Amino acid sequence: MMLSKNAVTVLERRYLKKDANGKPAEKPEDLFKRVAKAIAEADKEFNVDADIKATQDIFYDMMYHLKFMPNSPTLMNAGRPLGQLSACFVLPVADSMEDIFDALKNAALIHKSGGGTGFSFSRLRPAGASVNSTGGVASGPISFMKVFNAATEAVKQGGTRRGANMGILRIDHPDIMDFIQCKKNTTEITNFNISVGITEEFMKAVHEKREYVLFDPHDKKECGKLYAPDVFELIVKMAWTNGEPGIVFLDRINRDNPVPSLGEVESTNPCGEQPLLPFESCNLGSINLDAMLIKKGNQYEIDYQEFEKTIRNAVHFLDNVITVNNYPLAEIREMTQSTRKIGLGLMGFADILYKLRIPYNSDEAIALAEKVMKFLRDTARDASGELAKERGTFPTYSESVFKSKGMVQRNATVTTIAPTGTISIICGASSGIEPIFGLSYIRNVMDNDELLEIHPYFEEVMKERGLYSKELMSKIAQEGTIAHMEEIPQEIRDVFVTAHDITPEYHIRMQAAFQKYTDNAVSKTVNFPREATQNDVRMVYELAYELGLKGVTIYRDGSRDAQVLNIGKVN
Ligand code: UDP
């Protein structure tokens, strides 16, 4: 198998079955066989004569050749006793002690199986409100988030992965000002990403420079007002300070809710790409675009036939996951199977831009993003329609927006752009739609040795041109960018751009290009240079709103003490 050293390390550490001594009891090939077999089994539910072996071979081939990878819980748990296959969950948190601690227990069970949980805390009464049964006062959403955070820390997912959470509070909740600042101390609430749930009414109030109304979630009555531009400014200031809170546009997300009769979407999963109804879960999978290229002469192009085949097989795979999934709760099974949402996305976008010699920050790249994603969405919808003919529509189809459009579908949503944090390492691909972070960087390895890692396509082109040298690669690792290196030809500097060479506006425009053809949302971080101002951040938030995004996450270089990726050095 064509697995990199990093891929093998990741698989051995977290994904392969282990024996009693903690040694791997399967090889990567066995893992893909185990997963393909367990997921192909679902075909039997719809057709007793189905050729399971043929389906199994198709699924195995996609994973073996690193063309498609399902989200981590599927790789870890398919064909094993736990059998929990989804990465994304949203749990409701209602305003009573019983409900709050039910949600906490359910989250712990989900984390144990490798899934991440999102919550809206907007239904909790504000800090200081009265509690009838005790005559005391409520401690409010933020204090309960701290309890959820501590529980997450304790569970640590028993050897799979750490629990991740999303915490959302609506902009019209009375505790919003405290929420916006609740991660000011970066050592607190560390197992949560936080986002402010923004409404159209709030954005209108920002633009009209006026106050907006706060509501008591308990009785839905007005309970105060805030001056919208000040609140917006505080969000911008905090995000500029250390990257949080993010924002999600709740009304916009609900405008795209495919089955409004099932209720309102109030939260997303931890990384923001998957809005879900309370008790709904979703399984994701991503196609590696780099594996969809063919070489014609000495130039690459996308093999759309191969891409189409992979999309159809991936939709089949993800629909099967819903059928064989072992859900952590009866409510989650019921809700998930009523909409059968899947989230097919992609990874390796930045890699193919290097190979196609298209700069990420160009109109040509934006046009390619739209073309690729439209093809993915249209083909996935067509595949979901075909499945519906064989297997039936999703059970709430008759209440859905598809019914009125006369569009038969098996799945209420088909596309999501996930971060692909781990599966991109397994595939040796750039993550999701993100640009490359560094062309060359120094990685510290265990015995304090330093290893120089170089992006393979960059290395290839530099060698072809006779420009490659260890010294130059080390210099690039230190500087983090080749944008200003005159010893490198301009056309190479234009194509091999990295996250920090790309302006925040281009980051946002790229996110918008993918969002245009994505049912759910798009995982993307908008990188800012260290010297960016709060004004720059505000402008990007405004642009995100104008371009129809469902949310934004920003990060200003150097604004957190422990940064995962550093220019110059990576641990
Ligand atoms: N996720 C999680 N814990 C993690 C990483 C991810 O719970 O440590 C969940 C979370 O819902 C996230 C989703 O998995 O939004 C997808 O993340 P990613 O694509 O990075 O996962 P992968 O499948 O690559 O591991």
Coordinates of C-alpha atoms and ligand atoms in Angstrom, one line a residue:
M1 CA 0.0 0.0 0.0
M2 CA 1.1 3.6 -0.7
L3 CA 1.0 4.8 2.9
S4 CA 3.3 7.4 4.2
K5 CA 5.2 7.0 7.4
N6 CA 2.9 9.5 9.1
A7 CA -0.1 7.6 7.9
V8 CA 1.2 4.3 9.3
T9 CA 1.9 6.0 12.6
V10 CA -1.6 7.4 12.8
L11 CA -3.2 4.1 11.9
E12 CA -1.1 2.1 14.4
R13 CA -1.7 4.5 17.2
R14 CA -5.5 4.9 16.9
Y15 CA -7.2 2.9 14.2
L16 CA -5.8 -0.7 13.9
K17 CA -7.3 -3.4 16.2
K18 CA -4.9 -4.2 19.0
D19 CA -4.1 -7.5 20.8
A20 CA -3.9 -7.9 24.6
N21 CA -0.4 -6.5 24.7
G22 CA -1.4 -3.3 22.8
K23 CA 0.3 -4.4 19.6
P24 CA -1.5 -4.0 16.3
A25 CA -3.6 -7.1 15.5
E26 CA -4.4 -6.1 11.9
K27 CA -2.6 -4.4 9.0
P28 CA -3.9 -1.3 7.2
E29 CA -5.2 -3.6 4.4
D30 CA -7.1 -5.6 7.1
L31 CA -8.7 -2.5 8.4
F32 CA -10.0 -1.5 5.0
K33 CA -11.3 -5.0 4.5
R34 CA -13.0 -5.0 7.9
V35 CA -14.7 -1.6 7.1
A36 CA -15.6 -2.6 3.5
K37 CA -17.2 -5.8 4.7
A38 CA -19.2 -4.3 7.6
I39 CA -20.6 -1.5 5.4
A40 CA -21.4 -3.7 2.4
E41 CA -23.6 -5.9 4.6
A42 CA -26.2 -3.1 4.5
D43 CA -27.1 -4.1 0.9
K44 CA -28.8 -7.2 2.2
E45 CA -31.4 -5.1 4.0
F46 CA -32.7 -3.9 0.7
N47 CA -32.1 -6.9 -1.5
V48 CA -31.7 -10.5 -0.1
D49 CA -29.9 -11.5 -3.3
A50 CA -27.5 -8.5 -3.3
D51 CA -24.0 -9.4 -4.3
I52 CA -22.3 -8.3 -1.1
K53 CA -18.9 -9.4 -2.2
A54 CA -19.0 -7.2 -5.3
T55 CA -19.9 -4.1 -3.1
Q56 CA -17.3 -5.0 -0.6
D57 CA -14.6 -5.1 -3.3
I58 CA -15.7 -1.7 -4.6
F59 CA -15.6 -0.1 -1.1
Y60 CA -12.2 -1.8 -0.4
D61 CA -10.8 -0.5 -3.7
M62 CA -11.7 3.1 -2.9
M63 CA -10.0 3.0 0.5
Y64 CA -7.0 0.9 -0.6
H65 CA -6.2 3.3 -3.4
L66 CA -6.8 6.3 -1.0
K67 CA -9.6 7.7 -3.3
F68 CA -12.2 7.9 -0.6
M69 CA -12.1 7.8 3.2
P70 CA -15.0 7.7 5.6
N71 CA -14.7 9.8 8.9
S72 CA -12.6 8.4 11.7
P73 CA -15.2 6.6 13.8
T74 CA -16.2 4.5 10.8
L75 CA -12.6 3.4 10.3
M76 CA -12.1 2.7 14.0
N77 CA -15.4 1.0 14.8
A78 CA -16.9 -0.7 11.7
G79 CA -17.0 -4.5 12.1
R80 CA -16.1 -4.2 15.7
P81 CA -18.2 -4.5 18.9
L82 CA -18.7 -0.7 19.4
G83 CA -20.0 -0.2 15.8
Q84 CA -20.6 3.6 16.3
L85 CA -19.7 5.1 12.9
S86 CA -20.6 8.8 13.0
A87 CA -18.3 11.8 13.7
C88 CA -21.1 14.4 14.3
F89 CA -23.8 14.8 16.8
V90 CA -26.0 17.5 18.2
L91 CA -27.7 17.1 21.6
P92 CA -30.4 19.3 23.0
V93 CA -29.9 21.0 26.3
A94 CA -33.2 21.9 27.9
D95 CA -33.7 24.1 30.9
S96 CA -33.9 21.6 33.8
M97 CA -31.3 19.9 35.9
E98 CA -32.5 16.5 34.6
D99 CA -32.2 17.5 31.0
I100 CA -28.8 19.2 31.4
F101 CA -27.3 16.1 33.0
D102 CA -29.0 13.8 30.5
A103 CA -27.2 15.7 27.8
L104 CA -23.9 15.4 29.7
K105 CA -24.2 11.7 30.1
N106 CA -25.2 11.2 26.4
A107 CA -22.2 13.4 25.4
A108 CA -19.9 11.2 27.4
L109 CA -21.2 8.1 25.7
I110 CA -20.7 9.7 22.3
H111 CA -17.2 10.8 23.1
K112 CA -16.2 7.3 24.2
S113 CA -17.0 6.1 20.7
G114 CA -15.0 8.8 18.9
G115 CA -17.9 11.2 18.0
G116 CA -18.0 14.9 18.6
T117 CA -21.0 16.8 20.1
G118 CA -22.5 20.2 19.5
F119 CA -24.9 21.9 21.9
S120 CA -26.9 25.1 21.9
F121 CA -27.0 26.4 25.5
S122 CA -29.6 29.1 24.4
R123 CA -32.5 27.4 26.2
L124 CA -30.9 27.7 29.6
R125 CA -32.1 30.5 31.8
P126 CA -29.5 33.2 32.4
A127 CA -27.2 33.5 35.4
G128 CA -29.0 35.0 38.3
A129 CA -32.5 34.0 37.2
S130 CA -34.6 32.4 39.9
V131 CA -35.0 28.6 40.4
N132 CA -38.6 27.8 41.6
S133 CA -37.9 24.5 43.2
T134 CA -35.1 25.6 45.4
G135 CA -35.7 29.4 45.7
G136 CA -32.0 29.8 44.6
V137 CA -30.6 31.4 41.6
A138 CA -29.5 29.8 38.3
S139 CA -25.8 29.6 37.5
G140 CA -26.4 30.1 33.7
P141 CA -25.1 28.6 30.5
I142 CA -21.4 29.3 30.9
S143 CA -21.1 27.6 34.3
F144 CA -22.8 24.5 32.8
M145 CA -20.4 24.6 29.8
K146 CA -17.6 24.3 32.4
V147 CA -19.2 21.1 33.7
F148 CA -19.4 19.7 30.2
N149 CA -15.8 20.6 29.6
A150 CA -14.6 18.9 32.8
A151 CA -16.6 15.7 31.9
T152 CA -15.0 15.7 28.4
E153 CA -11.6 16.0 29.9
A154 CA -12.3 13.0 32.2
V155 CA -13.6 10.7 29.4
K156 CA -10.7 11.3 27.0
Q157 CA -12.3 8.7 24.7
G158 CA -10.6 5.6 26.1
G159 CA -7.8 5.4 23.7
T160 CA -9.6 6.6 20.5
R161 CA -9.7 10.4 20.5
R162 CA -10.4 13.3 22.8
G163 CA -13.9 14.5 22.9
A164 CA -14.6 17.7 20.9
N165 CA -17.6 20.0 21.5
M166 CA -19.2 23.0 20.0
G167 CA -21.0 25.4 22.3
I168 CA -23.4 27.9 20.8
L169 CA -25.3 30.7 22.4
R170 CA -27.8 32.9 20.5
I171 CA -26.9 36.5 20.1
D172 CA -30.3 37.4 21.8
H173 CA -29.6 35.4 25.0
P174 CA -29.2 37.7 28.1
D175 CA -25.7 36.1 28.9
I176 CA -24.3 36.8 25.5
M177 CA -21.7 39.4 26.6
D178 CA -20.2 36.9 29.1
F179 CA -20.3 34.1 26.5
I180 CA -18.4 36.1 23.9
Q181 CA -15.6 36.5 26.5
C182 CA -15.8 33.1 28.1
K183 CA -12.6 31.8 26.5
K184 CA -10.6 34.9 27.2
N185 CA -8.6 32.8 29.6
T186 CA -7.2 30.3 27.1
T187 CA -6.8 27.6 29.7
E188 CA -10.5 27.3 30.3
I189 CA -13.2 25.5 28.4
T190 CA -10.5 24.0 26.2
N191 CA -12.6 21.1 25.0
F192 CA -15.1 23.4 23.3
N193 CA -15.1 25.5 20.2
I194 CA -17.5 28.3 20.8
S195 CA -19.7 30.2 18.3
V196 CA -22.2 33.0 18.6
G197 CA -25.5 32.2 16.9
I198 CA -26.2 35.3 14.8
T199 CA -29.6 36.2 13.5
E200 CA -30.7 38.3 10.5
E201 CA -32.3 40.7 12.9
F202 CA -29.0 41.2 14.7
M203 CA -27.1 41.9 11.5
K204 CA -29.8 44.4 10.5
A205 CA -29.4 46.1 13.8
V206 CA -25.6 46.3 13.3
H207 CA -26.0 47.9 9.9
E208 CA -28.7 50.3 11.1
K209 CA -26.6 51.1 14.2
R210 CA -29.3 50.5 16.7
E211 CA -30.3 48.3 19.7
Y212 CA -31.7 44.8 19.4
V213 CA -33.8 42.9 21.9
L214 CA -32.7 40.1 24.3
F215 CA -35.2 37.4 25.2
D216 CA -35.5 35.4 28.4
P217 CA -35.4 31.8 27.1
H218 CA -37.6 30.7 29.9
D219 CA -40.7 32.7 29.0
K220 CA -39.6 34.1 25.6
K221 CA -40.3 37.6 27.0
E222 CA -38.2 40.6 26.2
C223 CA -35.7 41.2 29.0
G224 CA -33.4 43.9 27.8
K225 CA -31.6 45.5 24.9
L226 CA -28.0 45.8 23.7
Y227 CA -26.5 48.2 21.1
A228 CA -25.8 45.8 18.2
P229 CA -22.6 47.5 16.9
D230 CA -21.0 47.3 20.3
V231 CA -21.7 43.5 20.6
F232 CA -20.4 42.9 17.1
E233 CA -17.3 44.8 17.9
L234 CA -16.7 42.7 21.1
I235 CA -17.0 39.5 19.0
V236 CA -14.5 40.9 16.5
K237 CA -12.1 41.9 19.3
M238 CA -12.2 38.5 21.0
A239 CA -11.8 36.7 17.7
W240 CA -8.8 38.9 16.9
T241 CA -7.4 38.3 20.4
N242 CA -7.4 34.5 20.2
G243 CA -9.5 33.2 17.4
E244 CA -12.8 32.7 19.4
P245 CA -15.7 33.0 19.3
G246 CA -16.6 32.0 15.7
I247 CA -19.9 33.0 14.3
V248 CA -22.7 30.9 12.7
F249 CA -25.6 32.5 10.8
L250 CA -28.5 30.6 12.4
D251 CA -31.3 32.0 10.2
R252 CA -29.4 31.2 7.1
I253 CA -28.8 27.6 8.3
N254 CA -32.5 27.2 9.0
R255 CA -33.4 28.6 5.6
D256 CA -31.6 25.5 4.2
N257 CA -33.2 23.1 6.7
P258 CA -34.5 20.4 4.3
V259 CA -37.3 19.2 6.7
P260 CA -38.5 22.2 8.6
S261 CA -41.4 20.3 10.2
L262 CA -38.8 18.4 12.3
G263 CA -37.8 21.5 14.2
E264 CA -35.1 24.2 14.1
V265 CA -31.4 23.7 13.8
E266 CA -29.8 25.3 16.8
S267 CA -26.2 24.0 16.7
T268 CA -23.5 22.4 14.5
N269 CA -21.0 19.7 15.2
P270 CA -17.6 20.7 16.8
C271 CA -15.8 22.0 13.7
G272 CA -18.9 23.8 12.4
E273 CA -19.3 22.0 9.0
Q274 CA -22.4 20.1 10.0
P275 CA -25.6 21.8 11.2
L276 CA -27.9 19.2 12.8
L277 CA -31.3 19.0 14.5
P278 CA -31.3 18.1 18.2
F279 CA -30.5 14.3 18.5
E280 CA -29.4 14.1 14.9
S281 CA -26.1 12.6 13.8
C282 CA -24.3 12.5 10.5
N283 CA -21.6 10.5 9.0
L284 CA -19.1 12.1 6.7
G285 CA -16.7 10.9 4.0
S286 CA -14.3 12.7 1.7
I287 CA -12.9 12.1 -1.8
N288 CA -9.2 12.7 -2.3
L289 CA -9.1 14.9 -5.3
D290 CA -5.4 14.2 -5.8
A291 CA -6.4 10.6 -6.7
M292 CA -8.8 11.9 -9.3
L293 CA -6.1 13.4 -11.5
I294 CA -4.7 11.8 -14.7
K295 CA -1.6 12.8 -16.5
K296 CA -2.0 13.7 -20.2
G297 CA 1.4 14.2 -21.8
N298 CA 3.2 16.2 -19.1
Q299 CA 0.1 17.9 -17.8
Y300 CA -2.5 16.9 -15.2
E301 CA -6.2 17.1 -15.5
I302 CA -9.2 15.9 -13.5
D303 CA -10.5 12.6 -14.6
Y304 CA -14.3 13.3 -14.4
Q305 CA -15.2 9.8 -15.2
E306 CA -13.3 8.4 -12.3
F307 CA -14.6 11.3 -10.1
E308 CA -18.2 10.4 -11.0
K309 CA -17.7 6.7 -10.3
T310 CA -16.1 7.5 -6.9
I311 CA -18.9 10.0 -5.9
R312 CA -21.6 7.3 -6.7
N313 CA -19.8 4.6 -4.8
A314 CA -19.2 7.0 -1.9
V315 CA -22.9 7.9 -1.7
H316 CA -23.7 4.2 -1.7
F317 CA -21.1 3.7 1.1
L318 CA -22.4 6.6 3.3
D319 CA -26.0 5.6 2.9
N320 CA -25.1 2.0 4.0
V321 CA -23.4 3.5 7.1
I322 CA -26.7 4.9 8.3
T323 CA -28.2 1.4 8.0
V324 CA -25.5 -0.6 9.9
N325 CA -24.6 2.1 12.4
N326 CA -24.9 1.2 16.0
Y327 CA -26.4 4.4 17.5
P328 CA -25.6 5.4 21.1
L329 CA -29.2 6.3 21.9
A330 CA -32.7 5.3 20.6
E331 CA -33.6 9.0 20.0
I332 CA -30.5 9.5 17.9
R333 CA -31.2 6.4 15.8
E334 CA -34.8 7.6 15.2
M335 CA -33.8 11.1 14.3
T336 CA -30.9 10.2 12.1
Q337 CA -32.8 7.5 10.2
S338 CA -35.7 9.9 9.6
T339 CA -33.5 12.2 7.4
R340 CA -30.6 9.9 6.5
K341 CA -28.3 12.9 6.1
I342 CA -24.8 12.2 4.7
G343 CA -21.9 14.5 4.2
L344 CA -19.7 13.8 1.2
G345 CA -16.8 16.2 0.7
L346 CA -13.3 16.4 -0.5
M347 CA -9.7 16.7 0.5
G348 CA -6.5 17.4 -1.5
F349 CA -7.8 20.6 -3.2
A350 CA -4.6 22.5 -2.5
D351 CA -2.5 19.6 -3.8
I352 CA -4.3 19.5 -7.1
L353 CA -3.9 23.3 -7.5
Y354 CA -0.1 22.7 -7.2
K355 CA -0.2 20.0 -9.8
L356 CA -2.5 21.9 -12.2
R357 CA -0.3 25.0 -11.6
I358 CA -3.1 27.2 -10.5
P359 CA -2.5 29.7 -7.7
Y360 CA -5.0 29.2 -4.8
N361 CA -5.5 32.9 -4.6
S362 CA -6.7 33.4 -8.2
D363 CA -10.0 33.6 -10.0
E364 CA -9.1 30.5 -11.9
A365 CA -8.9 28.6 -8.6
I366 CA -12.2 30.0 -7.5
A367 CA -13.8 28.9 -10.8
L368 CA -12.3 25.4 -10.4
A369 CA -13.6 25.2 -6.9
E370 CA -17.2 25.9 -8.1
K371 CA -16.9 23.5 -11.0
V372 CA -15.6 20.6 -8.9
M373 CA -18.1 21.2 -6.1
K374 CA -21.0 21.6 -8.5
F375 CA -20.1 18.3 -10.1
L376 CA -19.8 16.6 -6.8
R377 CA -23.1 17.9 -5.5
D378 CA -25.0 17.2 -8.7
T379 CA -23.6 13.7 -9.0
A380 CA -24.2 12.9 -5.4
R381 CA -27.8 14.1 -5.6
D382 CA -28.3 11.9 -8.7
A383 CA -26.8 9.0 -6.9
S384 CA -29.1 9.6 -3.9
G385 CA -32.0 9.7 -6.3
E386 CA -31.0 6.4 -7.8
L387 CA -30.7 4.8 -4.3
A388 CA -34.2 6.2 -3.5
K389 CA -35.6 4.3 -6.5
E390 CA -34.2 1.0 -5.1
R391 CA -34.4 1.6 -1.4
G392 CA -37.1 4.2 -0.9
T393 CA -36.8 7.9 0.0
F394 CA -35.8 9.1 3.5
P395 CA -38.8 8.6 5.8
T396 CA -39.7 12.3 6.2
Y397 CA -39.4 13.0 2.5
S398 CA -43.0 13.9 2.1
E399 CA -42.6 16.8 4.6
S400 CA -39.3 17.9 3.0
V401 CA -38.4 20.6 0.5
F402 CA -37.6 17.9 -2.1
K403 CA -41.2 16.8 -2.3
S404 CA -42.4 20.2 -3.5
K405 CA -39.5 20.2 -6.0
G406 CA -40.5 16.7 -7.2
M407 CA -37.0 15.6 -6.6
V408 CA -36.8 12.0 -5.2
Q409 CA -33.9 11.6 -2.7
R410 CA -32.7 9.0 -0.4
N411 CA -30.8 11.5 1.8
A412 CA -32.0 14.9 3.1
T413 CA -28.4 16.3 2.6
V414 CA -25.5 14.8 0.6
T415 CA -22.6 17.3 0.8
T416 CA -20.4 18.7 3.6
I417 CA -16.8 19.9 3.6
A418 CA -15.1 18.3 6.6
P419 CA -11.7 19.4 8.0
T420 CA -10.4 15.8 7.3
G421 CA -7.8 16.4 10.1
T422 CA -6.8 12.7 10.4
I423 CA -8.1 11.1 7.2
S424 CA -6.1 13.5 5.1
I425 CA -3.0 12.2 6.9
I426 CA -4.0 8.7 6.1
C427 CA -4.4 9.6 2.4
G428 CA -1.3 11.8 2.3
A429 CA -3.5 14.7 1.0
S430 CA -3.8 18.3 1.9
S431 CA -6.7 18.7 4.4
G432 CA -10.2 19.6 3.1
I433 CA -10.1 22.7 1.0
E434 CA -7.4 24.4 3.0
P435 CA -4.2 25.8 1.4
I436 CA -0.9 24.2 2.3
F437 CA 0.4 25.6 5.6
G438 CA 4.1 25.3 4.8
L439 CA 6.0 24.1 1.8
S440 CA 8.9 22.9 3.9
Y441 CA 9.0 22.7 7.7
I442 CA 11.0 21.2 10.5
R443 CA 9.3 18.5 12.5
N444 CA 10.7 17.5 15.9
V445 CA 10.8 13.8 16.2
M446 CA 11.0 11.8 19.4
D447 CA 14.7 11.7 20.1
N448 CA 14.9 15.5 19.5
D449 CA 16.1 14.9 16.0
E450 CA 14.8 17.4 13.6
L451 CA 13.3 16.2 10.3
L452 CA 12.9 18.4 7.3
E453 CA 9.6 17.8 5.6
I454 CA 9.0 19.1 2.1
H455 CA 5.7 19.2 0.2
P456 CA 6.3 16.4 -2.5
Y457 CA 5.0 18.4 -5.5
F458 CA 7.1 21.4 -4.5
E459 CA 10.2 19.1 -4.2
E460 CA 9.4 17.6 -7.5
V461 CA 9.2 20.9 -9.4
M462 CA 12.3 22.3 -7.7
K463 CA 14.2 19.1 -8.6
E464 CA 13.0 19.3 -12.2
R465 CA 14.2 22.8 -12.5
G466 CA 17.5 22.0 -10.9
L467 CA 16.8 24.4 -8.1
Y468 CA 16.6 22.0 -5.2
S469 CA 19.1 22.2 -2.3
K470 CA 18.9 21.3 1.3
E471 CA 20.0 24.8 2.2
L472 CA 17.2 26.4 0.3
M473 CA 14.6 24.0 1.8
S474 CA 15.9 24.9 5.3
K475 CA 15.7 28.6 4.5
I476 CA 12.1 28.1 3.3
A477 CA 11.3 26.2 6.5
Q478 CA 12.5 29.2 8.5
E479 CA 10.7 31.9 6.5
G480 CA 7.5 30.0 5.9
T481 CA 6.9 31.4 2.4
I482 CA 8.7 31.7 -0.9
A483 CA 6.8 34.8 -1.9
H484 CA 9.8 37.1 -1.6
M485 CA 12.6 34.7 -2.6
E486 CA 14.1 36.1 -5.8
E487 CA 16.2 33.0 -6.4
I488 CA 13.0 31.2 -7.2
P489 CA 11.3 31.9 -10.6
Q490 CA 8.1 34.1 -10.4
E491 CA 5.8 31.4 -11.9
I492 CA 6.8 29.0 -9.1
R493 CA 6.3 31.6 -6.5
D494 CA 2.8 32.4 -7.9
V495 CA 1.6 28.8 -7.8
F496 CA 3.2 27.4 -4.6
V497 CA 1.4 29.8 -2.3
T498 CA 0.8 28.9 1.4
A499 CA -1.9 29.8 3.9
H500 CA -0.2 33.1 4.9
D501 CA 0.5 34.3 1.3
I502 CA -3.3 34.2 0.7
T503 CA -5.3 37.3 1.8
P504 CA -8.2 36.8 4.2
E505 CA -10.5 37.9 1.3
Y506 CA -9.4 35.0 -0.8
H507 CA -9.8 32.6 2.0
I508 CA -13.4 33.7 2.4
R509 CA -14.1 33.8 -1.4
M510 CA -12.8 30.2 -1.6
Q511 CA -15.0 29.1 1.3
A512 CA -18.0 30.8 -0.5
A513 CA -17.2 29.1 -3.8
F514 CA -17.5 25.7 -2.1
Q515 CA -20.5 26.7 0.1
K516 CA -22.4 27.6 -3.0
Y517 CA -22.7 23.9 -3.9
T518 CA -22.7 22.4 -0.4
D519 CA -25.9 21.4 1.4
N520 CA -24.4 21.5 4.9
A521 CA -21.5 23.8 5.7
V522 CA -17.8 24.2 4.9
S523 CA -14.9 23.7 7.3
K524 CA -12.4 26.5 6.8
T525 CA -10.1 28.7 8.8
V526 CA -9.4 32.2 7.6
N527 CA -5.8 32.9 8.4
F528 CA -4.7 36.4 9.3
P529 CA -1.1 37.6 9.6
R530 CA 0.0 38.6 13.2
E531 CA -0.1 42.3 12.3
A532 CA -3.8 42.2 11.1
T533 CA -6.1 44.7 12.8
Q534 CA -9.5 44.3 14.3
N535 CA -10.8 46.3 11.3
D536 CA -9.5 43.6 9.0
V537 CA -11.3 40.9 11.0
R538 CA -14.6 42.9 10.9
M539 CA -14.3 43.3 7.2
V540 CA -14.0 39.6 6.7
Y541 CA -17.0 38.9 8.9
E542 CA -19.0 41.4 6.9
L543 CA -17.8 39.8 3.6
A544 CA -18.7 36.3 4.9
Y545 CA -22.2 37.6 5.6
E546 CA -22.5 39.2 2.2
L547 CA -21.2 36.1 0.3
G548 CA -23.8 33.8 2.0
L549 CA -21.6 31.7 4.3
K550 CA -23.1 29.7 7.1
G551 CA -20.3 30.6 9.5
V552 CA -16.7 31.8 9.9
T553 CA -13.7 30.8 11.9
I554 CA -10.7 33.0 11.9
Y555 CA -7.2 32.7 13.3
R556 CA -4.6 35.4 13.6
D557 CA -1.0 34.0 13.6
G558 CA 0.6 33.9 17.0
S559 CA -2.6 34.8 18.9
R560 CA -2.7 31.6 21.0
D561 CA 0.2 30.4 23.1
A562 CA 0.0 26.8 22.0
Q563 CA -0.4 26.9 18.3
V564 CA -0.8 23.6 16.4
L565 CA 1.2 24.6 13.3
N566 CA 4.0 27.2 13.4
I567 CA 5.8 28.6 10.5
G568 CA 9.5 27.7 11.1
K569 CA 8.9 24.7 13.4
V570 CA 6.3 22.0 13.9
N571 CA 6.2 19.7 16.8
Ligands
UDP1 N1 -14.1 15.2 15.6 C1 -14.1 14.9 17.0 N2 -12.9 14.8 17.6 C2 -11.7 15.1 17.0 C3 -11.7 15.4 15.6 C4 -12.9 15.4 15.0 O1 -15.1 14.7 17.6 O2 -10.6 15.0 17.6 C5 -15.4 15.2 14.9 C6 -16.0 16.6 14.8 O3 -17.4 16.5 14.8 C7 -15.5 17.1 13.5 C8 -15.7 15.9 12.7 O4 -15.3 14.8 13.6 O5 -16.3 18.2 13.1 C9 -14.9 15.8 11.4 O6 -13.5 16.1 11.7 P1 -12.3 15.6 10.7 O7 -12.8 15.7 9.3 O8 -11.1 16.3 11.1 O9 -12.2 14.1 11.2 P2 -11.4 12.8 10.6 O10 -12.4 11.9 10.0 O11 -10.4 13.3 9.6 O12 -10.7 12.2 11.8

